[in-house]
CSV table of N, CA and C in Angstrom, one decimal:
chain,number,residue,atom,x,y,z
A,116,MET,N,24.5,-7.5,-4.4
A,116,MET,CA,23.0,-7.5,-4.5
A,116,MET,C,22.6,-6.2,-5.0
A,117,ALA,N,21.6,-6.2,-5.8
A,117,ALA,CA,21.0,-5.0,-6.4
A,117,ALA,C,20.2,-4.2,-5.3
A,118,ASP,N,20.2,-2.9,-5.5
A,118,ASP,CA,19.4,-2.0,-4.6
A,118,ASP,C,17.9,-2.2,-5.0
A,119,LEU,N,17.1,-2.7,-4.1
A,119,LEU,CA,15.7,-3.0,-4.4
A,119,LEU,C,14.7,-1.9,-3.9
A,120,THR,N,15.3,-0.8,-3.5
A,120,THR,CA,14.5,0.3,-3.0
A,120,THR,C,13.7,0.9,-4.1
A,121,PRO,N,12.4,1.0,-4.0
A,121,PRO,CA,11.6,1.6,-5.1
A,121,PRO,C,11.9,3.1,-5.3
A,122,THR,N,11.8,3.5,-6.6
A,122,THR,CA,12.0,4.9,-7.0
A,122,THR,C,10.9,5.3,-7.9
A,123,PRO,N,10.8,6.6,-8.2
A,123,PRO,CA,9.8,7.0,-9.2
A,123,PRO,C,10.0,6.3,-10.6
A,124,ASP,N,11.2,6.0,-10.9
A,124,ASP,CA,11.5,5.3,-12.2
A,124,ASP,C,11.3,3.8,-12.1
A,125,ARG,N,11.3,3.3,-10.9
A,125,ARG,CA,11.1,1.9,-10.6
A,125,ARG,C,10.1,1.7,-9.5
A,126,PRO,N,8.8,2.1,-9.6
A,126,PRO,CA,7.9,2.0,-8.5
A,126,PRO,C,7.7,0.6,-8.0
A,127,GLY,N,7.3,0.5,-6.8
A,127,GLY,CA,7.1,-0.8,-6.2
A,127,GLY,C,7.1,-0.8,-4.7
A,128,LEU,N,7.2,-1.9,-4.1
A,128,LEU,CA,7.1,-2.1,-2.6
A,128,LEU,C,8.3,-3.0,-2.2
A,129,HIS,N,9.0,-2.5,-1.2
A,129,HIS,CA,10.2,-3.3,-0.7
A,129,HIS,C,10.0,-3.4,0.8
A,130,VAL,N,10.1,-4.7,1.3
A,130,VAL,CA,10.0,-5.0,2.7
A,130,VAL,C,11.3,-5.7,3.1
A,131,ARG,N,11.8,-5.4,4.3
A,131,ARG,CA,13.0,-6.0,4.7
A,131,ARG,C,12.9,-6.3,6.2
A,132,LYS,N,13.3,-7.5,6.6
A,132,LYS,CA,13.4,-7.9,8.0
A,132,LYS,C,14.6,-8.8,8.1
A,133,PRO,N,15.7,-8.2,8.5
A,133,PRO,CA,17.0,-8.9,8.5
A,133,PRO,C,17.1,-10.1,9.4
A,134,SER,N,16.3,-10.0,10.5
A,134,SER,CA,16.4,-11.2,11.5
A,134,SER,C,15.0,-11.2,12.3
A,135,PRO,N,14.7,-12.3,12.9
A,135,PRO,CA,13.5,-12.3,13.6
A,135,PRO,C,13.4,-11.3,14.7
A,136,ASP,N,14.5,-10.9,15.3
A,136,ASP,CA,14.5,-9.9,16.4
A,136,ASP,C,14.5,-8.4,15.9
A,137,ALA,N,14.8,-8.2,14.7
A,137,ALA,CA,14.9,-6.8,14.1
A,137,ALA,C,13.5,-6.4,13.6
A,138,PRO,N,13.2,-5.1,13.8
A,138,PRO,CA,12.0,-4.6,13.2
A,138,PRO,C,12.0,-4.6,11.7
A,139,ALA,N,10.8,-4.9,11.1
A,139,ALA,CA,10.7,-4.8,9.7
A,139,ALA,C,10.7,-3.4,9.3
A,140,THR,N,11.2,-3.1,8.0
A,140,THR,CA,11.2,-1.8,7.4
A,140,THR,C,10.6,-2.0,6.0
A,141,ALA,N,10.0,-0.9,5.5
A,141,ALA,CA,9.4,-1.0,4.2
A,141,ALA,C,9.4,0.4,3.6
A,142,SER,N,9.4,0.4,2.2
A,142,SER,CA,9.3,1.6,1.5
A,142,SER,C,8.4,1.3,0.2
A,143,ALA,N,7.6,2.2,-0.2
A,143,ALA,CA,6.8,2.0,-1.3
A,143,ALA,C,6.8,3.3,-2.1
A,144,VAL,N,6.8,3.2,-3.4
A,144,VAL,CA,6.6,4.3,-4.4
A,144,VAL,C,5.7,3.8,-5.5
A,145,CYS,N,4.7,4.6,-5.7
A,145,CYS,CA,3.7,4.3,-6.8
A,145,CYS,C,3.9,5.2,-8.0
A,146,HIS,N,3.6,4.7,-9.2
A,146,HIS,CA,3.7,5.5,-10.4
A,146,HIS,C,2.8,6.7,-10.3
A,147,CYS,N,1.8,6.8,-9.5
A,147,CYS,CA,1.0,8.0,-9.4
A,147,CYS,C,1.6,9.1,-8.5
A,148,GLY,N,2.8,8.8,-7.9
A,148,GLY,CA,3.5,9.8,-7.1
A,148,GLY,C,3.5,9.6,-5.6
A,149,ALA,N,2.6,8.7,-5.2
A,149,ALA,CA,2.5,8.4,-3.7
A,149,ALA,C,3.7,7.7,-3.3
A,150,ARG,N,4.2,8.0,-2.1
A,150,ARG,CA,5.3,7.3,-1.5
A,150,ARG,C,5.2,7.2,0.0
A,151,ALA,N,5.7,6.1,0.6
A,151,ALA,CA,5.6,5.9,2.1
A,151,ALA,C,6.8,5.1,2.5
A,152,THR,N,7.1,5.2,3.8
A,152,THR,CA,8.0,4.3,4.5
A,152,THR,C,7.4,3.9,5.8
A,153,ALA,N,7.9,2.8,6.4
A,153,ALA,CA,7.4,2.4,7.7
A,153,ALA,C,8.5,1.6,8.4
A,154,THR,N,8.4,1.6,9.7
A,154,THR,CA,9.4,0.8,10.5
A,154,THR,C,8.5,0.2,11.6
A,155,GLY,N,8.8,-1.1,11.8
A,155,GLY,CA,8.1,-1.9,12.8
A,155,GLY,C,7.1,-2.8,12.1
A,156,ASP,N,6.9,-4.0,12.7
A,156,ASP,CA,6.1,-5.0,12.0
A,156,ASP,C,4.7,-4.5,11.8
A,157,THR,N,4.0,-3.9,12.8
A,157,THR,CA,2.7,-3.5,12.6
A,157,THR,C,2.5,-2.4,11.6
A,158,GLN,N,3.4,-1.4,11.6
A,158,GLN,CA,3.4,-0.3,10.6
A,158,GLN,C,3.7,-0.8,9.2
A,159,VAL,N,4.6,-1.8,9.1
A,159,VAL,CA,4.9,-2.3,7.8
A,159,VAL,C,3.7,-3.1,7.2
A,160,LYS,N,3.0,-3.8,8.1
A,160,LYS,CA,1.8,-4.5,7.6
A,160,LYS,C,0.8,-3.6,7.1
A,161,ALA,N,0.6,-2.5,7.8
A,161,ALA,CA,-0.4,-1.4,7.4
A,161,ALA,C,0.0,-0.8,6.1
A,162,LEU,N,1.3,-0.5,5.9
A,162,LEU,CA,1.8,0.0,4.6
A,162,LEU,C,1.5,-0.9,3.5
A,163,VAL,N,1.9,-2.2,3.7
A,163,VAL,CA,1.7,-3.2,2.6
A,163,VAL,C,0.2,-3.3,2.3
A,164,ASP,N,-0.7,-3.4,3.3
A,164,ASP,CA,-2.1,-3.5,3.1
A,164,ASP,C,-2.6,-2.3,2.3
A,165,GLY,N,-2.2,-1.1,2.7
A,165,GLY,CA,-2.6,0.1,2.0
A,165,GLY,C,-2.1,0.2,0.6
A,166,TYR,N,-0.9,-0.1,0.4
A,166,TYR,CA,-0.3,-0.1,-0.9
A,166,TYR,C,-1.0,-1.0,-1.9
A,167,THR,N,-1.3,-2.3,-1.4
A,167,THR,CA,-1.9,-3.2,-2.3
A,167,THR,C,-3.4,-2.9,-2.6
A,168,ALA,N,-4.0,-2.2,-1.6
A,168,ALA,CA,-5.4,-1.8,-1.8
A,168,ALA,C,-5.6,-0.6,-2.6
A,169,HIS,N,-4.7,0.4,-2.6
A,169,HIS,CA,-4.9,1.7,-3.2
A,169,HIS,C,-3.9,2.1,-4.2
A,170,HIS,N,-2.8,1.4,-4.3
A,170,HIS,CA,-1.7,1.7,-5.3
A,170,HIS,C,-1.3,0.5,-6.0
A,171,GLY,N,-0.2,0.5,-6.6
A,171,GLY,CA,0.4,-0.7,-7.3
A,171,GLY,C,-0.7,-1.6,-8.0
A,172,PRO,N,-1.0,-2.7,-7.4
A,172,PRO,CA,-2.0,-3.6,-8.1
A,172,PRO,C,-3.3,-2.9,-8.3
A,173,ALA,N,-3.8,-2.1,-7.4
A,173,ALA,CA,-5.1,-1.4,-7.6
A,173,ALA,C,-5.1,-0.6,-8.8
A,174,HIS,N,-4.0,0.1,-9.1
A,174,HIS,CA,-4.0,1.0,-10.3
A,174,HIS,C,-4.1,0.1,-11.6
A,175,ARG,N,-3.4,-1.0,-11.6
A,175,ARG,CA,-3.5,-1.9,-12.8
A,175,ARG,C,-4.9,-2.5,-13.0
A,176,ASN,N,-5.7,-2.6,-11.9
A,176,ASN,CA,-7.0,-3.1,-12.0
A,176,ASN,C,-8.0,-2.0,-12.3
A,177,GLY,N,-7.6,-0.8,-12.5
A,177,GLY,CA,-8.5,0.3,-12.8
A,177,GLY,C,-9.2,1.0,-11.6
A,178,ARG,N,-8.7,0.7,-10.4
A,178,ARG,CA,-9.3,1.4,-9.2
A,178,ARG,C,-8.5,2.6,-8.8
């Protein structure tokens, strides 16, 4: 399987939850240079919400 972890050369968002009992983990890298990681379902949800609102798709929409 390919490494899906975002990098400055391949910005994006990657979320992983290997089993229902394991905590979710996430990493995000934006082409603007912002980067973040999170562990735990609540923190991962906050990272995804923040990334989609202020980075990634938001940059493509001119925000």
